[in-house]
Amino acid sequence: MKTITVLSRKGGSGKTTLAVNLALMAFLRGHKVLLADIDPQRSASDALRARGEPGPVLADINAGKLFMTQSNAMRDCFDYLFVDTPAMPEADVAQAVNIADVCLVAGRPSFLDLAPIVRTAEAVRRLGKGGMVVLNQAHTSRSDVAPVAFPDIMEALRFCGLPLAPHGLRSREAFQKAMARGLCVAEFEPGGPAARDLERLWAHVEAGLDGLGRGLGQTPMKTALTA
Ligand SMILES: Nc1ncnc2c1ncn2[C@@H]1O[C@H](COP(=O)(O)OP(=O)(O)OP(=O)(O)O)[C@@H](O)[C@H]1O
Ligand SMILES: [Mg+2]
């Protein structure tokens, strides 16, 4: 079983959107998936409860139960455990990082998100974990290309200690509409641009799962995000 923790010190950066959509994507690909929601806001729980069809198993728990939840999930042969975290408190988020194979740091490609992304990435590295930064709500002028971010932001992120995922998520209404029904964007709008972004991101995360947890973050990846 692989544990994927989604985190960011910045509120509203897309942690829940990423965690829920990736968990649903893994589920739709036939995997046995558990989504642990340790955010007292319970946004991921609300989303999954709005779902009318089978989906990932939900564990709305506090951070103190994470270790036991992970052990039980391993025993019950889950393939993936996704953890959606709150922006704070740091101690709760650290517990989610500690049990992770891979940490995904969610952030918008904007000036005000930059410092929180860098600090979150540093915290992941300090705890001896690897992962990547996933840009969310990026803008693009064309629907068929990867998200575009400002070159100075991309440059700053090269030094944050974690690689940048080559595929991020653009700002799309589909993410909000799908979430309200507990759907993955790939179910809500199959083949649409939001679904394509998510599928590319999941393919990258899944392909790299073995290497990422072992410090792949030391080598910044070439990224398509500036294309
Ligand atoms: N790619 C996207 N396109 C459009 N809307 C998005 C996208 N990502 C997130 N949003 C919207 O932005 C808002 C914040 O997203 P989300 O709740 O996922 O962030 P969060 O980091 O989990 O927030 P919090 O820190 O409060 O837990 C939500 O209304 C969500 O629907
Ligand atoms: Mg959230």
PDB file of C-alpha atoms and ligand atoms in Angstrom:
ATOM      1  CA  MET A   1       0.000   0.000   0.000  1.00  0.00           C
ATOM      2  CA  LYS A   2       1.161   3.518  -0.763  1.00  0.00           C
ATOM      3  CA  THR A   3       0.275   6.529   1.348  1.00  0.00           C
ATOM      4  CA  ILE A   4      -0.055   9.898  -0.375  1.00  0.00           C
ATOM      5  CA  THR A   5      -0.365  12.965   1.832  1.00  0.00           C
ATOM      6  CA  VAL A   6      -1.617  16.222   0.337  1.00  0.00           C
ATOM      7  CA  LEU A   7      -0.580  19.311   2.248  1.00  0.00           C
ATOM      8  CA  SER A   8       0.098  23.036   2.223  1.00  0.00           C
ATOM      9  CA  ARG A   9       0.361  25.709   4.856  1.00  0.00           C
ATOM     10  CA  LYS A  10      -1.727  27.963   2.672  1.00  0.00           C
ATOM     11  CA  GLY A  11      -5.487  27.722   3.064  1.00  0.00           C
ATOM     12  CA  GLY A  12      -7.503  27.277  -0.098  1.00  0.00           C
ATOM     13  CA  SER A  13      -4.537  26.117  -2.171  1.00  0.00           C
ATOM     14  CA  GLY A  14      -6.332  23.019  -3.452  1.00  0.00           C
ATOM     15  CA  LYS A  15      -5.412  20.272  -0.977  1.00  0.00           C
ATOM     16  CA  THR A  16      -8.921  18.847  -0.797  1.00  0.00           C
ATOM     17  CA  THR A  17      -9.521  19.203  -4.532  1.00  0.00           C
ATOM     18  CA  LEU A  18      -6.324  17.278  -5.227  1.00  0.00           C
ATOM     19  CA  ALA A  19      -6.801  14.631  -2.539  1.00  0.00           C
ATOM     20  CA  VAL A  20     -10.422  13.885  -3.462  1.00  0.00           C
ATOM     21  CA  ASN A  21      -9.837  13.840  -7.228  1.00  0.00           C
ATOM     22  CA  LEU A  22      -6.715  11.695  -7.009  1.00  0.00           C
ATOM     23  CA  ALA A  23      -8.397   9.267  -4.601  1.00  0.00           C
ATOM     24  CA  LEU A  24     -11.371   9.006  -6.943  1.00  0.00           C
ATOM     25  CA  MET A  25      -9.088   8.601  -9.956  1.00  0.00           C
ATOM     26  CA  ALA A  26      -7.256   5.719  -8.267  1.00  0.00           C
ATOM     27  CA  PHE A  27     -10.604   4.177  -7.308  1.00  0.00           C
ATOM     28  CA  LEU A  28     -11.937   4.475 -10.861  1.00  0.00           C
ATOM     29  CA  ARG A  29      -8.791   2.722 -12.106  1.00  0.00           C
ATOM     30  CA  GLY A  30      -9.818  -0.281 -10.015  1.00  0.00           C
ATOM     31  CA  HIS A  31      -7.749   0.228  -6.882  1.00  0.00           C
ATOM     32  CA  LYS A  32      -8.869  -0.224  -3.300  1.00  0.00           C
ATOM     33  CA  VAL A  33      -8.630   3.286  -1.883  1.00  0.00           C
ATOM     34  CA  LEU A  34      -8.972   4.837   1.565  1.00  0.00           C
ATOM     35  CA  LEU A  35      -9.234   8.592   1.996  1.00  0.00           C
ATOM     36  CA  ALA A  36      -8.365   9.858   5.474  1.00  0.00           C
ATOM     37  CA  ASP A  37      -9.660  13.341   6.211  1.00  0.00           C
ATOM     38  CA  ILE A  38      -7.844  14.832   9.201  1.00  0.00           C
ATOM     39  CA  ASP A  39      -9.072  18.375   8.577  1.00  0.00           C
ATOM     40  CA  PRO A  40     -11.720  19.387  11.159  1.00  0.00           C
ATOM     41  CA  GLN A  41     -13.474  21.282   8.334  1.00  0.00           C
ATOM     42  CA  ARG A  42     -14.262  17.832   6.889  1.00  0.00           C
ATOM     43  CA  SER A  43     -14.403  19.109   3.309  1.00  0.00           C
ATOM     44  CA  ALA A  44     -13.174  15.861   1.756  1.00  0.00           C
ATOM     45  CA  SER A  45     -15.708  13.958   3.869  1.00  0.00           C
ATOM     46  CA  ASP A  46     -18.517  16.246   2.681  1.00  0.00           C
ATOM     47  CA  ALA A  47     -17.484  15.626  -0.916  1.00  0.00           C
ATOM     48  CA  LEU A  48     -17.377  11.848  -0.623  1.00  0.00           C
ATOM     49  CA  ARG A  49     -20.681  11.804   1.259  1.00  0.00           C
ATOM     50  CA  ALA A  50     -22.285  13.699  -1.619  1.00  0.00           C
ATOM     51  CA  ARG A  51     -21.349  10.810  -3.881  1.00  0.00           C
ATOM     52  CA  GLY A  52     -24.230   8.626  -4.940  1.00  0.00           C
ATOM     53  CA  GLU A  53     -22.161   5.694  -6.160  1.00  0.00           C
ATOM     54  CA  PRO A  54     -19.422   3.460  -4.798  1.00  0.00           C
ATOM     55  CA  GLY A  55     -16.158   5.220  -4.115  1.00  0.00           C
ATOM     56  CA  PRO A  56     -13.133   5.323  -1.858  1.00  0.00           C
ATOM     57  CA  VAL A  57     -13.637   4.333   1.766  1.00  0.00           C
ATOM     58  CA  LEU A  58     -13.697   7.402   3.995  1.00  0.00           C
ATOM     59  CA  ALA A  59     -12.000   7.773   7.385  1.00  0.00           C
ATOM     60  CA  ASP A  60     -12.815  11.104   9.033  1.00  0.00           C
ATOM     61  CA  ILE A  61     -10.404  11.010  11.900  1.00  0.00           C
ATOM     62  CA  ASN A  62      -8.057  13.186  13.887  1.00  0.00           C
ATOM     63  CA  ALA A  63      -4.334  13.094  13.225  1.00  0.00           C
ATOM     64  CA  GLY A  64      -3.716  10.939  16.289  1.00  0.00           C
ATOM     65  CA  LYS A  65      -5.553   8.059  14.613  1.00  0.00           C
ATOM     66  CA  LEU A  66      -3.526   8.160  11.404  1.00  0.00           C
ATOM     67  CA  PHE A  67      -0.963   5.552  12.320  1.00  0.00           C
ATOM     68  CA  MET A  68      -3.583   3.036  13.386  1.00  0.00           C
ATOM     69  CA  THR A  69      -5.711   3.818  10.337  1.00  0.00           C
ATOM     70  CA  GLN A  70      -2.718   3.171   8.094  1.00  0.00           C
ATOM     71  CA  SER A  71      -1.914  -0.132   9.838  1.00  0.00           C
ATOM     72  CA  ASN A  72      -5.516  -1.289   9.498  1.00  0.00           C
ATOM     73  CA  ALA A  73      -5.587  -0.292   5.837  1.00  0.00           C
ATOM     74  CA  MET A  74      -2.443  -2.337   5.179  1.00  0.00           C
ATOM     75  CA  ARG A  75      -3.974  -5.292   6.959  1.00  0.00           C
ATOM     76  CA  ASP A  76      -7.138  -4.901   4.874  1.00  0.00           C
ATOM     77  CA  CYS A  77      -5.113  -4.859   1.644  1.00  0.00           C
ATOM     78  CA  PHE A  78      -5.882  -1.319   0.492  1.00  0.00           C
ATOM     79  CA  ASP A  79      -3.769  -0.188  -2.466  1.00  0.00           C
ATOM     80  CA  TYR A  80      -3.731   3.515  -1.620  1.00  0.00           C
ATOM     81  CA  LEU A  81      -4.249   5.710   1.413  1.00  0.00           C
ATOM     82  CA  PHE A  82      -4.720   9.393   0.597  1.00  0.00           C
ATOM     83  CA  VAL A  83      -4.565  11.905   3.449  1.00  0.00           C
ATOM     84  CA  ASP A  84      -6.217  15.314   3.178  1.00  0.00           C
ATOM     85  CA  THR A  85      -4.748  17.706   5.731  1.00  0.00           C
ATOM     86  CA  PRO A  86      -5.620  21.094   7.204  1.00  0.00           C
ATOM     87  CA  ALA A  87      -3.297  24.053   6.657  1.00  0.00           C
ATOM     88  CA  MET A  88      -2.611  24.005  10.418  1.00  0.00           C
ATOM     89  CA  PRO A  89      -1.753  22.898  13.098  1.00  0.00           C
ATOM     90  CA  GLU A  90       1.730  21.938  12.086  1.00  0.00           C
ATOM     91  CA  ALA A  91       1.891  18.977  14.486  1.00  0.00           C
ATOM     92  CA  ASP A  92      -1.130  17.324  12.851  1.00  0.00           C
ATOM     93  CA  VAL A  93       0.264  17.847   9.379  1.00  0.00           C
ATOM     94  CA  ALA A  94       3.639  16.449  10.509  1.00  0.00           C
ATOM     95  CA  GLN A  95       1.922  13.206  11.539  1.00  0.00           C
ATOM     96  CA  ALA A  96       0.436  12.934   8.053  1.00  0.00           C
ATOM     97  CA  VAL A  97       3.860  13.575   6.508  1.00  0.00           C
ATOM     98  CA  ASN A  98       5.495  10.998   8.761  1.00  0.00           C
ATOM     99  CA  ILE A  99       3.265   8.184   7.538  1.00  0.00           C
ATOM    100  CA  ALA A 100       3.532   9.225   3.860  1.00  0.00           C
ATOM    101  CA  ASP A 101       5.351   7.510   1.039  1.00  0.00           C
ATOM    102  CA  VAL A 102       4.841  10.600  -1.060  1.00  0.00           C
ATOM    103  CA  CYS A 103       3.863  14.162  -0.162  1.00  0.00           C
ATOM    104  CA  LEU A 104       2.094  16.394  -2.647  1.00  0.00           C
ATOM    105  CA  VAL A 105       2.436  20.077  -1.817  1.00  0.00           C
ATOM    106  CA  ALA A 106      -0.490  21.946  -3.346  1.00  0.00           C
ATOM    107  CA  GLY A 107      -0.084  25.567  -4.333  1.00  0.00           C
ATOM    108  CA  ARG A 108      -1.282  28.199  -6.738  1.00  0.00           C
ATOM    109  CA  PRO A 109       1.306  29.758  -9.017  1.00  0.00           C
ATOM    110  CA  SER A 110       0.935  33.170  -7.434  1.00  0.00           C
ATOM    111  CA  PHE A 111       3.285  35.426  -5.519  1.00  0.00           C
ATOM    112  CA  LEU A 112       1.399  35.024  -2.226  1.00  0.00           C
ATOM    113  CA  ASP A 113       1.463  31.237  -2.434  1.00  0.00           C
ATOM    114  CA  LEU A 114       5.167  31.087  -3.088  1.00  0.00           C
ATOM    115  CA  ALA A 115       6.457  31.445   0.494  1.00  0.00           C
ATOM    116  CA  PRO A 116       3.947  28.918   1.919  1.00  0.00           C
ATOM    117  CA  ILE A 117       4.858  26.420  -0.817  1.00  0.00           C
ATOM    118  CA  VAL A 118       8.557  26.818  -0.091  1.00  0.00           C
ATOM    119  CA  ARG A 119       8.052  26.493   3.694  1.00  0.00           C
ATOM    120  CA  THR A 120       5.800  23.465   3.292  1.00  0.00           C
ATOM    121  CA  ALA A 121       8.320  21.808   0.973  1.00  0.00           C
ATOM    122  CA  GLU A 122      11.104  22.543   3.473  1.00  0.00           C
ATOM    123  CA  ALA A 123       9.072  20.948   6.259  1.00  0.00           C
ATOM    124  CA  VAL A 124       8.577  17.820   4.146  1.00  0.00           C
ATOM    125  CA  ARG A 125      12.317  17.608   3.524  1.00  0.00           C
ATOM    126  CA  ARG A 126      13.113  18.218   7.209  1.00  0.00           C
ATOM    127  CA  LEU A 127      10.954  15.240   8.097  1.00  0.00           C
ATOM    128  CA  GLY A 128      13.019  13.155   5.692  1.00  0.00           C
ATOM    129  CA  LYS A 129      10.272  12.713   3.132  1.00  0.00           C
ATOM    130  CA  GLY A 130      10.012  13.248  -0.605  1.00  0.00           C
ATOM    131  CA  GLY A 131       7.331  14.241  -2.996  1.00  0.00           C
ATOM    132  CA  MET A 132       6.558  17.096  -5.303  1.00  0.00           C
ATOM    133  CA  VAL A 133       4.912  20.448  -5.639  1.00  0.00           C
ATOM    134  CA  VAL A 134       1.674  20.368  -7.620  1.00  0.00           C
ATOM    135  CA  LEU A 135       0.511  23.654  -9.045  1.00  0.00           C
ATOM    136  CA  ASN A 136      -3.219  24.145  -8.875  1.00  0.00           C
ATOM    137  CA  GLN A 137      -5.566  26.736 -10.338  1.00  0.00           C
ATOM    138  CA  ALA A 138      -2.984  27.746 -12.888  1.00  0.00           C
ATOM    139  CA  HIS A 139      -4.193  29.798 -15.799  1.00  0.00           C
ATOM    140  CA  THR A 140      -3.672  29.045 -19.403  1.00  0.00           C
ATOM    141  CA  SER A 141      -4.466  30.850 -22.574  1.00  0.00           C
ATOM    142  CA  ARG A 142      -5.041  27.623 -24.479  1.00  0.00           C
ATOM    143  CA  SER A 143      -6.992  24.574 -23.401  1.00  0.00           C
ATOM    144  CA  ASP A 144      -4.687  22.054 -25.008  1.00  0.00           C
ATOM    145  CA  VAL A 145      -1.437  22.990 -23.316  1.00  0.00           C
ATOM    146  CA  ALA A 146      -0.093  22.563 -19.814  1.00  0.00           C
ATOM    147  CA  PRO A 147      -0.792  25.266 -17.223  1.00  0.00           C
ATOM    148  CA  VAL A 148       1.237  28.401 -17.513  1.00  0.00           C
ATOM    149  CA  ALA A 149       2.881  30.046 -14.561  1.00  0.00           C
ATOM    150  CA  PHE A 150       4.974  33.160 -14.353  1.00  0.00           C
ATOM    151  CA  PRO A 151       8.624  32.419 -15.110  1.00  0.00           C
ATOM    152  CA  ASP A 152       9.852  34.076 -11.883  1.00  0.00           C
ATOM    153  CA  ILE A 153       7.581  31.861  -9.809  1.00  0.00           C
ATOM    154  CA  MET A 154       8.756  28.788 -11.669  1.00  0.00           C
ATOM    155  CA  GLU A 155      12.347  29.876 -11.099  1.00  0.00           C
ATOM    156  CA  ALA A 156      11.805  30.336  -7.344  1.00  0.00           C
ATOM    157  CA  LEU A 157      10.146  26.933  -7.079  1.00  0.00           C
ATOM    158  CA  ARG A 158      13.215  25.281  -8.581  1.00  0.00           C
ATOM    159  CA  PHE A 159      14.951  25.886  -5.265  1.00  0.00           C
ATOM    160  CA  CYS A 160      12.207  24.806  -2.878  1.00  0.00           C
ATOM    161  CA  GLY A 161      13.735  21.387  -2.275  1.00  0.00           C
ATOM    162  CA  LEU A 162      11.021  19.349  -3.978  1.00  0.00           C
ATOM    163  CA  PRO A 163      10.555  18.852  -7.695  1.00  0.00           C
ATOM    164  CA  LEU A 164       7.691  20.433  -9.518  1.00  0.00           C
ATOM    165  CA  ALA A 165       5.163  18.026 -11.005  1.00  0.00           C
ATOM    166  CA  PRO A 166       5.235  18.415 -14.773  1.00  0.00           C
ATOM    167  CA  HIS A 167       1.439  18.414 -14.813  1.00  0.00           C
ATOM    168  CA  GLY A 168      -0.627  20.682 -12.620  1.00  0.00           C
ATOM    169  CA  LEU A 169      -4.307  21.510 -12.578  1.00  0.00           C
ATOM    170  CA  ARG A 170      -5.729  24.540 -14.265  1.00  0.00           C
ATOM    171  CA  SER A 171      -8.505  26.630 -12.855  1.00  0.00           C
ATOM    172  CA  ARG A 172     -11.638  24.909 -14.130  1.00  0.00           C
ATOM    173  CA  GLU A 173     -15.256  25.146 -13.130  1.00  0.00           C
ATOM    174  CA  ALA A 174     -15.489  21.372 -13.516  1.00  0.00           C
ATOM    175  CA  PHE A 175     -13.458  20.915 -10.313  1.00  0.00           C
ATOM    176  CA  GLN A 176     -16.041  22.833  -8.310  1.00  0.00           C
ATOM    177  CA  LYS A 177     -19.115  21.291  -9.934  1.00  0.00           C
ATOM    178  CA  ALA A 178     -17.763  17.754  -9.695  1.00  0.00           C
ATOM    179  CA  MET A 179     -16.813  18.217  -6.043  1.00  0.00           C
ATOM    180  CA  ALA A 180     -20.353  19.231  -5.132  1.00  0.00           C
ATOM    181  CA  ARG A 181     -21.537  15.803  -6.338  1.00  0.00           C
ATOM    182  CA  GLY A 182     -18.635  13.805  -4.986  1.00  0.00           C
ATOM    183  CA  LEU A 183     -17.447  13.065  -8.494  1.00  0.00           C
ATOM    184  CA  CYS A 184     -14.002  12.952 -10.002  1.00  0.00           C
ATOM    185  CA  VAL A 185     -13.661  15.456 -12.845  1.00  0.00           C
ATOM    186  CA  ALA A 186     -12.994  12.447 -15.072  1.00  0.00           C
ATOM    187  CA  GLU A 187     -16.518  11.196 -14.298  1.00  0.00           C
ATOM    188  CA  PHE A 188     -18.114  14.629 -14.437  1.00  0.00           C
ATOM    189  CA  GLU A 189     -16.662  15.583 -17.801  1.00  0.00           C
ATOM    190  CA  PRO A 190     -14.933  12.550 -19.334  1.00  0.00           C
ATOM    191  CA  GLY A 191     -12.240  13.588 -21.781  1.00  0.00           C
ATOM    192  CA  GLY A 192     -12.576  17.257 -20.799  1.00  0.00           C
ATOM    193  CA  PRO A 193      -9.594  19.498 -20.078  1.00  0.00           C
ATOM    194  CA  ALA A 194      -9.864  19.129 -16.289  1.00  0.00           C
ATOM    195  CA  ALA A 195      -9.976  15.346 -16.645  1.00  0.00           C
ATOM    196  CA  ARG A 196      -6.946  15.405 -18.938  1.00  0.00           C
ATOM    197  CA  ASP A 197      -4.908  17.462 -16.460  1.00  0.00           C
ATOM    198  CA  LEU A 198      -5.837  15.122 -13.634  1.00  0.00           C
ATOM    199  CA  GLU A 199      -5.119  11.971 -15.626  1.00  0.00           C
ATOM    200  CA  ARG A 200      -1.667  13.267 -16.585  1.00  0.00           C
ATOM    201  CA  LEU A 201      -0.914  14.184 -13.003  1.00  0.00           C
ATOM    202  CA  TRP A 202      -2.080  10.821 -11.660  1.00  0.00           C
ATOM    203  CA  ALA A 203      -0.054   8.942 -14.266  1.00  0.00           C
ATOM    204  CA  HIS A 204       3.018  10.877 -13.158  1.00  0.00           C
ATOM    205  CA  VAL A 205       2.395  10.367  -9.435  1.00  0.00           C
ATOM    206  CA  GLU A 206       1.666   6.685  -9.856  1.00  0.00           C
ATOM    207  CA  ALA A 207       4.657   6.044 -12.108  1.00  0.00           C
ATOM    208  CA  GLY A 208       7.007   7.763  -9.699  1.00  0.00           C
ATOM    209  CA  LEU A 209       5.644   6.339  -6.461  1.00  0.00           C
ATOM    210  CA  ASP A 210       8.547   4.001  -5.841  1.00  0.00           C
ATOM    211  CA  GLY A 211      11.256   6.582  -6.363  1.00  0.00           C
ATOM    212  CA  LEU A 212       9.574   9.657  -4.920  1.00  0.00           C
ATOM    213  CA  GLY A 213       9.585   8.588  -1.294  1.00  0.00           C
ATOM    214  CA  ARG A 214      13.303   7.988  -1.427  1.00  0.00           C
ATOM    215  CA  GLY A 215      14.340  11.557  -1.995  1.00  0.00           C
ATOM    216  CA  LEU A 216      13.786  12.100  -5.667  1.00  0.00           C
ATOM    217  CA  GLY A 217      13.057  15.627  -4.494  1.00  0.00           C
ATOM    218  CA  GLN A 218      16.768  16.379  -4.451  1.00  0.00           C
ATOM    219  CA  THR A 219      16.764  16.439  -8.233  1.00  0.00           C
ATOM    220  CA  PRO A 220      14.512  19.133  -9.622  1.00  0.00           C
ATOM    221  CA  MET A 221      12.593  17.704 -12.558  1.00  0.00           C
ATOM    222  CA  LYS A 222      12.296  19.343 -15.904  1.00  0.00           C
ATOM    223  CA  THR A 223       8.850  20.778 -16.016  1.00  0.00           C
ATOM    224  CA  ALA A 224       6.382  21.384 -18.780  1.00  0.00           C
ATOM    225  CA  LEU A 225       4.616  24.061 -16.761  1.00  0.00           C
ATOM    226  CA  THR A 226       6.457  26.908 -18.392  1.00  0.00           C
ATOM    227  CA  ALA A 227       5.447  25.746 -21.863  1.00  0.00           C
TER     228      ALA A 227
HETATM  229  N1  LIG B   1      -8.292  23.631 -10.175  1.00  0.00           N
HETATM  230  C1  LIG B   1      -9.347  24.274  -9.658  1.00  0.00           C
HETATM  231  N2  LIG B   1     -10.238  24.890 -10.468  1.00  0.00           N
HETATM  232  C2  LIG B   1     -11.288  25.560  -9.966  1.00  0.00           C
HETATM  233  N3  LIG B   1     -11.547  25.698  -8.652  1.00  0.00           N
HETATM  234  C3  LIG B   1     -10.693  25.118  -7.789  1.00  0.00           C
HETATM  235  C4  LIG B   1      -9.571  24.363  -8.237  1.00  0.00           C
HETATM  236  N4  LIG B   1      -8.916  23.912  -7.147  1.00  0.00           N
HETATM  237  C5  LIG B   1      -9.597  24.335  -6.082  1.00  0.00           C
HETATM  238  N5  LIG B   1     -10.656  25.064  -6.443  1.00  0.00           N
HETATM  239  C6  LIG B   1     -11.620  25.724  -5.552  1.00  0.00           C
HETATM  240  O1  LIG B   1     -10.885  26.555  -4.650  1.00  0.00           O
HETATM  241  C7  LIG B   1     -11.412  26.459  -3.344  1.00  0.00           C
HETATM  242  C8  LIG B   1     -10.319  25.942  -2.393  1.00  0.00           C
HETATM  243  O2  LIG B   1      -9.958  24.637  -2.804  1.00  0.00           O
HETATM  244  P1  LIG B   1      -9.743  23.476  -1.733  1.00  0.00           P
HETATM  245  O3  LIG B   1     -10.869  23.438  -0.758  1.00  0.00           O
HETATM  246  O4  LIG B   1      -9.435  22.245  -2.487  1.00  0.00           O
HETATM  247  O5  LIG B   1      -8.442  24.029  -1.006  1.00  0.00           O
HETATM  248  P2  LIG B   1      -7.810  23.541   0.390  1.00  0.00           P
HETATM  249  O6  LIG B   1      -6.346  23.774   0.289  1.00  0.00           O
HETATM  250  O7  LIG B   1      -8.271  22.168   0.678  1.00  0.00           O
HETATM  251  O8  LIG B   1      -8.481  24.563   1.408  1.00  0.00           O
HETATM  252  P3  LIG B   1      -8.393  24.475   3.023  1.00  0.00           P
HETATM  253  O9  LIG B   1      -7.038  25.015   3.397  1.00  0.00           O
HETATM  254  O10 LIG B   1      -9.519  25.348   3.469  1.00  0.00           O
HETATM  255  O11 LIG B   1      -8.568  23.040   3.403  1.00  0.00           O
HETATM  256  C9  LIG B   1     -12.620  25.535  -3.429  1.00  0.00           C
HETATM  257  O12 LIG B   1     -13.768  26.322  -3.595  1.00  0.00           O
HETATM  258  C10 LIG B   1     -12.350  24.719  -4.679  1.00  0.00           C
HETATM  259  O13 LIG B   1     -13.537  24.259  -5.294  1.00  0.00           O
HETATM  260 MG    MG B   2      -9.163  21.380   2.401  1.00  0.00          MG
END
